[in-house]
Each structure stands twice: as structure tokens, then as C-alpha cells.
Amino acid sequence: MLCPTAILADYPKGLNVPLMRHQRQALEWMHCREQGNPKGGILADDMGLGKTLTMIALVLARKLTERRTEASNDDDEDDEDNYCKWTSKWKRECTQWELEIKSKVSGNQLTTCVHHGQKRESKRKLLRTYDIVITTYTIVNNEHKVGGPLFGIEWKRIVLDEGHIIRNHKSQTSNAVCSLCGLCRWILTGTPVQNKHMDVYTLLKFLKYPLLDLPTYWKRSVEKGQLCLKTILKTLMLRRTKAQLQERGELSNLPQKRTELIEIELDKDEMKVYQKVMDYSHDVFAQFLKQKADSYEILVLLLRLRQICCHPGLIVSMLQNGGVQQMSFESEASESEFDDVQQMSSESEASESEFDLLKKLATDDNSETARDFLSKSNSVFDLKRPSSKMRKVLEILKTSVLKTNDKAIVVSQWIGVLEILGSHLEEAGISTLAFNGQIPVKKRQDIISEFNDPSSKKRVLLLSLTAGGVGLNLIGANHLLLFDCHWNPQLEAQAQDRIYRVGQKKNVIIHKFVCKGTVEERIQSLQKTKLALADTVLSGGKASQDTKLTRDELQHLFGIKKR
């Protein structure tokens, strides 16, 4: 059933804030989709266009409709026994949904329960008394293993916020989520495709799309072109971008956004370290081509090259007493990210069985000068010495942000990098806030509120990339500094839309840092390929199914010319 996308729905009674035109159109489309098969769909509007509010409006409107239906029902049937009145929603930040509902809906028209923590409700009977139950993907996964209360209820509506998290159909989280019982099923995501066609398969599996929720049928019918994915998505998915709405004369209050590419020259000593690791990488890659080296070693070397671009000291900090010192890197990524190349190389610190990189480099170079240069005592590895990239960040903050009333967010995929940068900022008299996966959930909203407060003296937020991809509203800032490059450009896009969204009053500037003559430049071209893939899949075109790094791409990243 093809539902209309241009009809404006009525405002639900009890909603405290107005809906924009595109939200009312989405609301009418969602009403229609809940009458179709499957019941529900994918709301894939660009990030920052108010998908959360639209979903709240749907829940409120449907509840009011059900009340009127029950009032006119003469047989007075007890509706409690089929458990179809109750709604289940979840995301990593439970508190945001709860705050949104309380602030946007008048009175107690929608009762909520945050199902999280060790003291969460264990009785299904009590969970059924709430209109909305808010929980996390982790809790769903845990309760699936033990048959917890979430799996004994037939929910009226199941909503996945940041639904792309389940894109790995082989993950435990994806299987747990798909096992929940519900009448209507919804996915909210601004990035429905991140890597490959199979990202869409997992979403359709959750929606219980007939036949296409079977992997064998999917491969035969969609990947081989017998069915048009564009037609399927046109039926089940509604997607509008900011650019499309602006072309239609909507979002007139949304300010402009521009991206500045900041190219950085590594200093002499930094480049010397980088080049030595690159030369060694060429040797290892040659062994890899002869199948005498493991692919994991190649990925680790890629990781080390990228770390040198941030600060050379990052490749030394793993060495302590002949072993490996664990750095404070972000490790909150979901299972669905394990198939990203980035996740293969930075999900965890190098194990002791990896190899002591600097030791091998020093051993392979017989000159005493080389051994001295690669010693931890070399000042280039001193974390108290700001790297070239960090010096540039300091310069931009001082000249473009702190001289005005603006605020800025610095984003890195590694908490360790943010900690080093934070110490240099504090030393320069710049007070900062930090937001990452290690921050307790109860403290996160306070950090966001303090940063967004115009009167707050905290004008720089240090944000981990994966935490920045999860439904945060950070419109208190209008500068975003992307400190390092990630394989998955959708994560960077999500971080950008934390500040470029409805409600932003100032023009937004994205500062993207790239070290010249390094692997970071080559990662840029891979990002463009991934973005093109997403556009192709969503438009129904043909695209390569293999999104893992090929041998040719690895050669390109290491700057090795094909023979």
C-alpha cells in the first residue's frame, strides 16, 4: 500500500508544541502505514528534522483515537487481555525520550516508564500499565537471553530510535530486537544505509516484511535484481533531507552550513615517525600479499598511522614494562559496527600478541640514530607536547570561536585523543566539558544542559564520535571540529547534525582536519565511496555488495602503486 506523503495530519490534542509542515505530512503517512502490511515503516528523515517529536505525536494521536473507539464500543470488551495498548520504545539515551515526552505533552496523557538499571521493573503486569516503556538495546539483548519481562508482552507499537544500530543481522542485539512481539513496528534513523544492501535487509527483517525477512530470498530476489529495492523502500520508507525541504521553501529559519577543509602539515619530527611506520608497513604489506602476514597486522598498522596524525605519542603509550598499556579509547560501539573496518582496528587496544611496533621498527633499522629517534625519550612522543594538529585546533578555537559568543565541539573517535587535547586546552586557559561513553548515564543530560546554556562559561565540548552519533541535541554550539577521519562517513554526518538541526540560530561551520601526505587524505576518498553507495541504494540503483577493504584499496591507503 502506497501511502500519501503530502497530506497534512491534524494536530493531536494535548501536544504542547506545533508541528512543522513536514512533520504533519509524516504523521499522516504514519497513520496510513499502521493500516498497511506490514504495519509500520521507516521514518528516515535527515538528522535534526524532529523524528522524535513526530513519533510522540503519532503515539498521542493513536491513543486519543483508541479512547474514542472504546467509548463507542457497546460490548465493553476488556481490552487489557490482548496487550495491544502498550507501547515500547528504546534508545541509548533513555532520559532524552522521557524529557521529550514530559516537555511536549500536556498533563499525564502519556504515562512513561524508564526500563533500565538493576532495579528496573520485573513484573509484566506493571509494565503493561504504562503507555510508553523506554529502554535500551542492551537491556533488550540481556532480557532476550533470560526471557525477561519485555518478551512476555505483545506491544501495540515498537519503535527503534537510531534503528541503524541493528544493521548487522548476525548480531545478538539484532536478533533480540527482531524477536520482540508487536503489532506495529517503526524504525527511526537518518542513516538507513551505512555500508551495504544488507543494512536494509536487517531493517526489513525487523519490520516483518513478507518473504524479504528471509536472507536466502533476499539474496536471490534483491541482490540479483529480480525485485526493485527502490519500489520496496518507496512503500515502507519516508525520507526528506534538509536540502529537499529548503528547496520547497520550508525550513526558512534554518541557518547556513559550510564545511572548511583544514589541511595540516606534520612537522619534521612527526613526519619522520610517520614515514618510518609507513616504510615498515610497506614491508608487512608485501608479506601480506605473499600470504605470510595476517590481515590484522595490516589493520593495526593503519590504526597506528592514523594515530600518528593525531599525536605520535599515541603509538608509544601502549608500551610499558615490555607489555601493552591500555589506552582510554572509545569502546562503546555496538555489535553492528564490528563489520566496519574501523572497528576491526580500534575496537580494543592491541593485545600483547599483536607485536611491539616500535621495538620492531628499531630492530629492523640498524642505525643507532634510528634507534635513538624511536626511543620513548624522544620529545616528539611526549604527550605534554602538542601535536601539529592540536596546535591548529588551539589556533582555530582562539581566533574563530572564543573571540565571539560562539561555542565549539571537538569530535574524535578516541577518548584518549580527547583527553590529551583537553589537557592542552586547559593549560591554554580554555575550560572544557567532556561527553563520551564512559560518562554515567545519569550525568549526561546535565552535561548537555550546561553546554547548551548560553550563560555557561564552558564553551568547548570534547565529544567522542560514537556518543555524538546518538540522538544528542547540541545546538548551543555552531562550530564542529572533526579532529580525525573515520571509515564510516555516516558517523561524521550524525555528529554534524547534533548542531545543524531545527532550533539552531547561528550559521554552522564544520572544520574538518586532514594531515597532508598521509593516510587521512586517502580515507577521504573511501568516505566518498561509502556515501555514494548509500545514495545509490536509497535511490534504487545498482551498487557493489562488497564493502570490505579490497586488496587494491589497502594498497591505495598505504600509498603503494599497483604493478
Coordinates of C-alpha atoms in Angstrom, one line a residue:
M1 CA 0.0 0.0 0.0
L2 CA 1.4 3.3 -1.1
C3 CA 0.6 6.0 1.5
P4 CA 0.3 9.7 0.7
T5 CA 3.2 11.9 1.7
A6 CA 1.7 15.4 1.1
I7 CA -1.4 15.4 3.2
L8 CA -1.3 17.3 6.5
A9 CA -2.4 15.5 9.6
D10 CA -4.4 17.3 12.3
Y11 CA -2.6 18.4 15.4
P12 CA -3.1 15.8 18.2
K13 CA -4.9 17.3 21.2
G14 CA -2.5 17.6 24.1
L15 CA 0.7 18.3 22.1
N16 CA 2.3 21.4 23.6
V17 CA 4.4 22.4 20.6
P18 CA 3.4 23.0 16.9
L19 CA 4.4 20.5 14.3
M20 CA 6.2 21.8 11.1
R21 CA 4.7 21.0 7.8
H22 CA 7.0 18.1 7.0
Q23 CA 6.2 16.6 10.4
R24 CA 2.4 16.8 9.8
Q25 CA 2.9 15.1 6.5
A26 CA 4.9 12.4 8.2
L27 CA 2.3 12.0 10.8
E28 CA -0.4 11.4 8.2
W29 CA 1.8 8.9 6.3
M30 CA 2.5 7.0 9.6
H31 CA -1.3 6.8 10.3
C32 CA -1.7 5.2 6.9
R33 CA 1.3 2.9 7.3
E34 CA -0.2 1.4 10.5
Q35 CA -3.1 0.2 8.4
G36 CA -0.9 -1.5 5.9
N37 CA 1.1 -4.7 5.7
P38 CA 3.5 -4.7 7.4
K39 CA 2.1 -2.3 9.9
G40 CA 4.8 0.4 10.4
G41 CA 7.8 1.5 8.4
I42 CA 11.0 3.6 8.4
L43 CA 11.0 7.3 9.1
A44 CA 14.4 8.2 7.6
D45 CA 14.2 12.0 7.6
D46 CA 17.6 13.8 7.8
M47 CA 19.0 14.1 11.2
G48 CA 17.7 17.0 13.2
L49 CA 14.3 17.3 11.5
G50 CA 12.3 16.2 14.5
K51 CA 11.6 12.5 14.1
T52 CA 11.3 12.1 17.9
L53 CA 8.5 14.7 18.1
T54 CA 6.7 13.2 15.1
M55 CA 6.7 9.7 16.8
I56 CA 5.4 11.2 20.1
A57 CA 2.6 12.9 18.1
L58 CA 1.7 9.5 16.5
V59 CA 1.5 7.7 19.8
L60 CA -0.6 10.5 21.3
A61 CA -2.9 10.7 18.3
R62 CA -3.5 6.9 18.2
K63 CA -4.2 6.8 21.9
L64 CA -6.8 9.5 21.6
T65 CA -8.4 7.6 18.6
E66 CA -8.4 4.4 20.6
R67 CA -10.1 6.2 23.5
R68 CA -12.9 7.4 21.2
T69 CA -13.3 3.9 19.8
E70 CA -13.5 2.3 23.3
A71 CA -16.1 4.9 24.4
S72 CA -18.4 4.0 21.5
N73 CA -17.9 0.2 21.9
D74 CA -21.2 -1.2 23.2
D75 CA -19.9 -4.6 24.1
D76 CA -17.5 -3.1 26.7
E77 CA -14.9 -5.8 25.9
D78 CA -11.9 -5.8 28.3
D79 CA -9.0 -4.6 26.1
E80 CA -6.4 -5.4 28.7
D81 CA -6.1 -9.1 27.8
N82 CA -4.6 -8.6 24.3
Y83 CA -1.8 -6.2 25.5
C84 CA -2.2 -4.1 22.4
K85 CA -2.5 -0.8 24.1
W86 CA 1.1 -0.6 25.3
T87 CA 4.0 1.0 23.6
S88 CA 7.7 0.1 23.7
K89 CA 10.5 2.4 22.7
W90 CA 14.2 2.3 23.3
K91 CA 17.5 4.0 22.6
R92 CA 20.8 4.5 24.2
E93 CA 19.7 7.7 25.9
C94 CA 16.5 6.8 27.7
T95 CA 16.4 10.1 29.5
Q96 CA 16.0 12.1 26.3
W97 CA 12.8 10.3 25.3
E98 CA 11.4 10.8 28.8
L99 CA 12.3 14.5 28.8
E100 CA 10.9 15.0 25.3
I101 CA 7.5 13.4 26.3
K102 CA 7.2 15.3 29.5
S103 CA 8.0 18.7 27.9
K104 CA 6.0 18.2 24.7
V105 CA 2.8 16.5 26.0
S106 CA 0.5 18.3 28.5
G107 CA -0.5 16.7 31.7
N108 CA -0.3 13.0 32.1
Q109 CA -1.8 12.0 28.8
L110 CA 1.1 9.6 28.1
T111 CA 2.5 7.7 31.1
T112 CA 6.1 6.6 30.8
C113 CA 8.4 4.1 32.4
V114 CA 12.2 4.0 32.0
H115 CA 13.1 0.3 32.0
H116 CA 16.8 0.5 32.8
G117 CA 19.2 -0.3 35.6
Q118 CA 19.3 -3.1 38.2
K119 CA 16.1 -2.0 39.9
R120 CA 14.0 -1.9 36.7
E121 CA 10.5 -3.4 36.8
S122 CA 10.4 -7.2 36.6
K123 CA 6.7 -7.7 36.5
R124 CA 5.0 -7.7 33.1
K125 CA 1.7 -6.8 34.7
L126 CA 3.1 -3.4 35.9
L127 CA 4.9 -2.7 32.6
R128 CA 1.5 -3.1 30.8
T129 CA 0.1 -0.2 32.8
Y130 CA 2.3 2.4 31.0
D131 CA 1.6 3.9 27.6
I132 CA 5.3 4.1 26.9
V133 CA 8.2 1.9 28.1
I134 CA 11.6 3.3 27.3
T135 CA 14.6 1.0 27.4
T136 CA 18.0 0.4 25.7
Y137 CA 19.2 -2.1 23.1
T138 CA 21.5 -3.6 25.8
I139 CA 18.5 -4.3 28.1
V140 CA 16.6 -5.9 25.2
N141 CA 19.5 -8.1 24.4
N142 CA 20.0 -9.1 28.1
E143 CA 16.3 -9.9 28.6
H144 CA 16.1 -11.9 25.4
K145 CA 18.7 -14.3 26.8
V146 CA 16.7 -14.9 30.0
G147 CA 13.2 -14.4 28.8
G148 CA 12.8 -11.1 30.7
P149 CA 9.5 -9.2 31.0
L150 CA 9.9 -7.3 27.7
F151 CA 9.4 -10.6 25.9
G152 CA 6.2 -11.6 27.5
I153 CA 4.1 -8.7 26.2
E154 CA 2.5 -8.1 22.8
W155 CA 3.3 -4.5 22.3
K156 CA 1.0 -2.2 20.4
R157 CA 3.9 -0.4 18.9
I158 CA 7.7 -1.0 18.9
V159 CA 10.0 1.9 17.9
L160 CA 13.7 1.7 17.3
D161 CA 15.3 5.0 17.6
E162 CA 18.7 5.2 15.8
G163 CA 17.5 2.0 14.2
H164 CA 20.6 1.5 12.1
I165 CA 22.2 0.1 15.2
I166 CA 20.7 -3.3 14.4
R167 CA 22.1 -3.3 10.8
N168 CA 24.3 -6.4 11.4
H169 CA 21.7 -9.1 11.1
K170 CA 24.0 -11.7 12.6
S171 CA 24.4 -9.7 15.9
Q172 CA 22.8 -10.8 19.2
T173 CA 21.2 -7.4 19.5
S174 CA 19.6 -7.5 16.1
N175 CA 18.2 -11.0 16.8
A176 CA 16.9 -9.9 20.2
V177 CA 15.1 -6.9 18.8
C178 CA 13.6 -8.8 15.9
S179 CA 12.2 -11.4 18.4
L180 CA 10.0 -8.8 20.3
C181 CA 6.3 -9.2 19.7
G182 CA 4.5 -6.2 18.4
L183 CA 1.6 -5.1 16.2
C184 CA 3.2 -2.0 14.7
R185 CA 6.9 -1.7 14.1
W186 CA 8.8 1.5 13.5
I187 CA 12.4 2.4 12.7
L188 CA 13.7 6.0 13.2
T189 CA 17.1 6.6 11.5
G190 CA 18.7 9.4 9.5
T191 CA 21.2 6.9 8.0
P192 CA 19.3 3.8 6.9
V193 CA 22.3 2.6 4.8
Q194 CA 25.8 2.9 6.0
N195 CA 27.8 0.1 4.3
K196 CA 25.8 -2.2 2.1
H197 CA 22.5 -3.5 0.8
M198 CA 22.3 -5.9 3.7
D199 CA 21.8 -2.9 6.1
V200 CA 18.4 -2.5 4.5
Y201 CA 17.7 -6.3 4.8
T202 CA 18.0 -6.1 8.6
L203 CA 15.6 -3.2 8.8
L204 CA 13.0 -5.2 6.7
K205 CA 13.6 -8.2 8.8
F206 CA 12.6 -6.2 11.9
L207 CA 9.5 -4.8 10.1
K208 CA 8.5 -8.4 9.2
Y209 CA 8.3 -7.7 5.5
P210 CA 6.8 -10.8 3.9
L211 CA 9.5 -13.2 2.4
L212 CA 12.2 -10.5 2.4
D213 CA 12.9 -11.2 6.1
L214 CA 14.4 -14.4 4.9
P215 CA 18.1 -14.0 4.0
T216 CA 18.1 -16.6 1.2
Y217 CA 15.1 -14.9 -0.5
W218 CA 16.7 -11.5 -0.1
K219 CA 19.9 -12.6 -1.8
R220 CA 18.0 -14.3 -4.7
S221 CA 15.4 -11.6 -5.2
V222 CA 17.0 -8.3 -4.3
E223 CA 20.7 -8.6 -4.6
K224 CA 20.4 -10.3 -8.0
G225 CA 18.0 -7.7 -9.2
Q226 CA 14.7 -9.7 -9.5
L227 CA 13.0 -7.2 -7.2
C228 CA 13.4 -3.5 -7.2
L229 CA 14.6 -2.3 -3.8
K230 CA 13.5 1.2 -4.8
T231 CA 9.9 0.1 -5.0
I232 CA 10.0 -1.6 -1.6
L233 CA 11.6 1.5 0.1
K234 CA 9.1 3.8 -1.6
T235 CA 6.4 1.9 0.1
L236 CA 7.9 1.5 3.5
M237 CA 10.2 4.5 4.0
L238 CA 9.7 8.2 4.2
R239 CA 12.9 10.3 3.8
R240 CA 13.3 14.0 3.4
T241 CA 16.6 15.9 3.7
K242 CA 17.2 19.4 4.9
A243 CA 18.2 20.4 1.3
Q244 CA 15.0 19.0 -0.2
L245 CA 12.8 20.9 2.3
Q246 CA 14.7 24.1 1.8
E247 CA 14.2 23.7 -2.0
R248 CA 10.5 23.5 -1.3
G249 CA 10.6 26.8 0.7
E250 CA 10.4 25.1 4.1
L251 CA 12.9 25.4 7.0
S252 CA 13.4 29.1 6.1
N253 CA 14.7 29.7 9.7
L254 CA 17.4 27.0 9.4
P255 CA 20.8 28.9 9.1
Q256 CA 23.5 28.1 6.6
K257 CA 26.1 25.4 7.0
R258 CA 29.6 25.3 5.4
T259 CA 32.5 22.9 5.7
E260 CA 36.1 24.0 5.8
L261 CA 38.8 21.5 5.0
I262 CA 41.8 22.3 7.1
E263 CA 45.0 20.7 5.7
I264 CA 47.8 20.3 8.2
E265 CA 51.5 19.8 7.6
L266 CA 53.1 17.4 10.1
D267 CA 56.3 18.9 11.4
K268 CA 59.7 17.5 10.6
D269 CA 59.9 15.0 13.5
E270 CA 56.2 13.9 13.2
M271 CA 56.6 13.2 9.5
K272 CA 59.8 11.3 10.2
V273 CA 57.9 9.0 12.6
Y274 CA 55.1 8.7 10.2
Q275 CA 57.4 7.8 7.3
K276 CA 59.2 5.1 9.3
V277 CA 56.0 3.4 10.2
M278 CA 54.8 3.7 6.6
D279 CA 58.1 2.2 5.3
Y280 CA 57.7 -0.7 7.8
S281 CA 54.0 -1.0 6.7
H282 CA 55.1 -1.5 3.1
D283 CA 57.3 -4.4 4.1
V284 CA 54.5 -6.0 6.1
F285 CA 52.1 -5.4 3.2
A286 CA 54.5 -7.2 0.9
Q287 CA 54.4 -10.2 3.3
F288 CA 50.6 -9.9 3.4
L289 CA 50.4 -10.2 -0.4
K290 CA 52.5 -13.3 -0.2
Q291 CA 50.1 -14.6 2.5
K292 CA 52.9 -14.5 5.0
A293 CA 51.4 -11.8 7.2
D294 CA 48.0 -11.7 8.9
S295 CA 45.4 -9.0 7.7
Y296 CA 45.1 -8.0 11.4
E297 CA 48.6 -6.7 11.3
I298 CA 47.8 -4.5 8.3
L299 CA 44.7 -3.1 10.1
V300 CA 46.8 -2.4 13.2
L301 CA 49.4 -0.5 11.1
L302 CA 46.6 1.5 9.6
L303 CA 45.4 2.4 13.1
R304 CA 49.0 3.4 14.1
L305 CA 49.4 5.6 11.1
R306 CA 46.2 7.4 11.8
Q307 CA 47.2 7.9 15.5
I308 CA 50.5 9.5 14.5
C309 CA 48.4 12.1 12.6
C310 CA 46.7 12.9 15.9
H311 CA 49.8 12.7 18.1
P312 CA 52.9 10.5 17.7
G313 CA 52.8 9.8 21.4
L314 CA 49.8 7.6 20.9
I315 CA 51.9 4.8 19.4
V316 CA 54.3 4.8 22.4
S317 CA 51.7 4.8 25.2
M318 CA 50.9 1.1 24.5
L319 CA 54.5 0.1 25.6
Q320 CA 55.0 -0.2 29.4
N321 CA 57.4 -2.6 31.0
G322 CA 57.7 -4.6 27.8
G323 CA 54.0 -5.1 27.5
V324 CA 51.0 -3.1 26.4
Q325 CA 49.4 -0.3 28.3
Q326 CA 45.7 0.1 27.5
M327 CA 44.7 3.5 26.4
S328 CA 41.4 5.1 27.0
F329 CA 39.8 4.6 23.7
E330 CA 36.1 4.7 22.9
S331 CA 34.7 1.2 23.2
E332 CA 31.0 1.7 23.4
A333 CA 30.3 0.8 19.8
S334 CA 27.5 -1.6 19.1
E335 CA 27.8 -5.1 17.7
S336 CA 26.6 -3.8 14.4
E337 CA 29.8 -1.8 14.0
F338 CA 32.0 -4.8 14.2
D339 CA 31.9 -5.2 10.4
D340 CA 33.3 -1.8 9.8
V341 CA 36.9 -1.8 9.0
Q342 CA 37.5 0.9 11.7
Q343 CA 36.0 -1.4 14.3
M344 CA 38.4 -4.2 13.3
S345 CA 41.4 -2.0 14.1
S346 CA 40.3 0.2 17.1
E347 CA 37.6 -1.7 18.9
S348 CA 40.2 -2.6 21.5
E349 CA 43.8 -2.0 22.3
A350 CA 46.5 -4.1 20.7
S351 CA 46.9 -7.3 22.6
E352 CA 50.3 -8.5 23.8
S353 CA 50.3 -11.0 20.9
E354 CA 50.0 -8.2 18.4
F355 CA 53.6 -7.0 18.2
D356 CA 55.6 -4.3 19.8
L357 CA 55.6 -1.9 16.8
L358 CA 58.4 0.5 17.9
K359 CA 60.6 -2.4 19.0
K360 CA 60.4 -4.0 15.6
L361 CA 61.0 -0.7 13.8
A362 CA 64.1 0.0 15.9
T363 CA 65.4 -3.6 15.5
D364 CA 64.8 -3.6 11.7
D365 CA 66.8 -0.3 11.4
N366 CA 70.4 -1.0 12.4
S367 CA 71.5 2.6 12.7
E368 CA 72.0 3.9 16.2
T369 CA 70.4 7.2 15.2
A370 CA 67.2 5.5 14.2
R371 CA 67.1 3.6 17.5
D372 CA 67.5 6.9 19.4
F373 CA 64.9 8.6 17.4
L374 CA 62.3 5.9 18.0
S375 CA 63.1 5.9 21.8
K376 CA 60.3 6.9 24.1
S377 CA 62.6 9.6 25.4
N378 CA 62.3 11.5 22.1
S379 CA 60.3 14.7 22.7
V380 CA 58.1 14.0 19.7
F381 CA 56.4 11.3 21.7
D382 CA 55.9 13.5 24.8
L383 CA 52.1 13.9 25.3
K384 CA 52.8 17.2 27.0
R385 CA 54.0 18.5 23.6
P386 CA 51.0 19.5 21.5
S387 CA 51.0 17.9 18.0
S388 CA 50.7 19.9 14.8
K389 CA 47.0 19.1 14.6
M390 CA 46.4 20.0 18.2
R391 CA 48.2 23.3 17.7
K392 CA 45.9 24.1 14.8
V393 CA 42.8 23.3 16.9
L394 CA 44.0 25.7 19.6
E395 CA 44.5 28.4 16.9
I396 CA 41.0 28.0 15.5
L397 CA 39.3 28.0 18.9
K398 CA 41.1 31.2 19.9
T399 CA 40.6 33.0 16.6
S400 CA 37.2 31.8 15.3
V401 CA 35.3 30.8 18.5
L402 CA 36.4 32.3 21.7
K403 CA 36.7 35.9 20.4
T404 CA 33.0 35.7 19.7
N405 CA 30.0 34.4 21.7
D406 CA 30.2 31.1 19.8
K407 CA 30.7 27.6 21.2
A408 CA 32.5 24.6 19.7
I409 CA 32.5 20.9 19.8
V410 CA 35.7 18.9 19.1
V411 CA 35.0 15.3 17.9
S412 CA 37.4 12.4 17.9
Q413 CA 36.7 8.6 17.7
W414 CA 39.3 8.1 20.5
I415 CA 38.7 9.2 24.1
G416 CA 42.5 9.1 24.6
V417 CA 43.0 11.8 22.0
L418 CA 40.3 14.0 23.6
E419 CA 42.0 13.6 27.0
I420 CA 45.3 14.7 25.6
L421 CA 43.8 17.6 23.7
G422 CA 41.7 18.6 26.8
S423 CA 44.9 18.9 28.9
H424 CA 46.4 21.2 26.3
L425 CA 43.2 23.3 26.2
E426 CA 43.1 23.6 30.0
E427 CA 46.7 24.6 30.0
A428 CA 45.8 27.4 27.5
G429 CA 43.1 28.6 29.8
I430 CA 40.2 27.1 27.9
S431 CA 37.7 25.3 30.1
T432 CA 36.0 22.3 28.6
L433 CA 33.3 19.7 29.1
A434 CA 33.6 16.0 28.1
F435 CA 30.9 13.7 26.7
N436 CA 31.6 10.1 25.9
G437 CA 30.5 6.5 26.6
Q438 CA 32.4 6.4 29.9
I439 CA 30.2 9.2 31.4
P440 CA 27.5 7.8 33.7
V441 CA 24.0 8.0 32.0
K442 CA 22.6 10.0 34.9
K443 CA 25.2 12.8 34.4
R444 CA 24.9 13.0 30.6
Q445 CA 21.8 15.2 30.5
D446 CA 23.4 17.6 33.0
I447 CA 26.4 18.0 30.7
I448 CA 24.3 18.7 27.7
S449 CA 22.1 21.2 29.6
E450 CA 25.2 23.0 30.9
F451 CA 26.8 23.2 27.5
N452 CA 23.7 24.4 25.7
D453 CA 23.1 27.1 28.4
P454 CA 24.0 30.4 26.8
S455 CA 25.3 31.7 30.1
S456 CA 27.6 28.8 30.7
K457 CA 31.3 29.6 30.7
K458 CA 32.0 26.1 29.3
R459 CA 32.3 26.9 25.6
V460 CA 34.1 23.8 24.3
L461 CA 32.8 20.3 24.4
L462 CA 35.0 17.3 23.8
L463 CA 32.8 14.7 22.2
S464 CA 33.5 11.1 21.3
L465 CA 32.4 10.2 17.8
T466 CA 30.2 7.2 18.7
A467 CA 28.5 9.1 21.5
G468 CA 28.0 12.0 19.1
G469 CA 26.1 9.8 16.8
V470 CA 23.3 9.0 19.2
G471 CA 20.4 11.5 19.3
L472 CA 22.0 14.4 21.0
N473 CA 20.8 18.0 20.7
L474 CA 23.8 20.3 21.0
I475 CA 22.6 23.4 19.2
G476 CA 24.4 25.5 21.9
A477 CA 27.4 25.1 19.6
N478 CA 27.7 26.3 16.0
H479 CA 31.3 25.1 15.4
L480 CA 32.2 21.4 15.0
L481 CA 35.8 20.4 14.7
L482 CA 36.3 16.8 13.2
F483 CA 39.7 16.0 14.6
D484 CA 40.3 12.7 12.9
C485 CA 38.8 10.7 10.0
H486 CA 36.5 7.7 10.4
W487 CA 36.0 5.0 7.8
N488 CA 32.2 5.4 8.1
P489 CA 31.3 8.9 7.0
Q490 CA 27.7 8.5 8.3
L491 CA 29.1 8.7 11.9
E492 CA 30.6 12.1 11.0
A493 CA 27.4 13.2 9.4
Q494 CA 25.5 12.3 12.6
A495 CA 27.9 14.3 14.6
Q496 CA 27.5 17.3 12.4
D497 CA 23.7 17.1 12.7
R498 CA 24.0 17.4 16.5
I499 CA 24.5 21.1 15.9
Y500 CA 22.9 21.6 12.5
R501 CA 19.3 20.9 13.2
V502 CA 16.0 22.6 13.7
G503 CA 16.4 25.1 16.5
Q504 CA 19.9 26.2 15.6
K505 CA 20.0 30.0 15.4
K506 CA 23.6 30.6 14.1
N507 CA 25.4 29.7 10.9
V508 CA 27.2 26.4 11.3
I509 CA 30.8 25.8 10.4
I510 CA 32.3 22.3 10.2
H511 CA 36.1 22.3 10.5
K512 CA 37.4 19.0 9.0
F513 CA 41.1 18.3 9.8
V514 CA 43.3 16.3 7.4
C515 CA 47.0 15.8 7.6
K516 CA 48.6 16.3 4.1
G517 CA 50.5 13.5 2.6
T518 CA 49.1 10.9 5.0
V519 CA 46.6 8.0 5.1
E520 CA 44.0 10.6 6.2
E521 CA 43.8 12.0 2.7
R522 CA 43.2 8.5 1.3
I523 CA 40.5 7.8 3.8
Q524 CA 38.6 10.8 2.4
S525 CA 38.2 9.1 -1.0
L526 CA 36.9 5.9 0.8
Q527 CA 34.3 8.1 2.6
K528 CA 33.1 9.4 -0.7
T529 CA 32.7 5.9 -2.0
K530 CA 30.6 4.9 1.1
L531 CA 28.4 8.0 0.7
A532 CA 27.8 7.2 -3.0
L533 CA 26.9 3.7 -2.0
A534 CA 24.2 4.9 0.4
D535 CA 22.8 7.3 -2.2
T536 CA 22.7 4.5 -4.8
V537 CA 20.9 2.0 -2.5
L538 CA 18.3 4.6 -1.4
S539 CA 17.6 5.6 -4.9
G540 CA 17.2 2.0 -6.1
G541 CA 20.3 1.9 -8.2
K542 CA 22.9 -0.9 -8.5
A543 CA 25.9 -0.9 -6.2
S544 CA 28.7 -3.2 -5.3
Q545 CA 27.8 -5.6 -2.5
D546 CA 31.3 -5.9 -1.1
T547 CA 32.1 -3.0 1.2
K548 CA 35.1 -4.5 3.0
L549 CA 38.5 -3.2 2.1
T550 CA 39.8 -4.8 -1.0
R551 CA 43.4 -5.5 -1.7
D552 CA 43.5 -2.6 -4.1
E553 CA 42.0 -0.3 -1.5
L554 CA 44.6 -1.4 1.0
Q555 CA 47.3 -0.7 -1.5
H556 CA 45.8 2.8 -2.0
L557 CA 45.7 3.5 1.7
F558 CA 49.3 2.6 2.1
G559 CA 50.3 4.6 -1.0
I560 CA 51.6 1.6 -2.8
K561 CA 51.3 1.8 -6.6
K562 CA 49.8 -1.2 -8.5
R563 CA 52.2 -3.2 -10.5

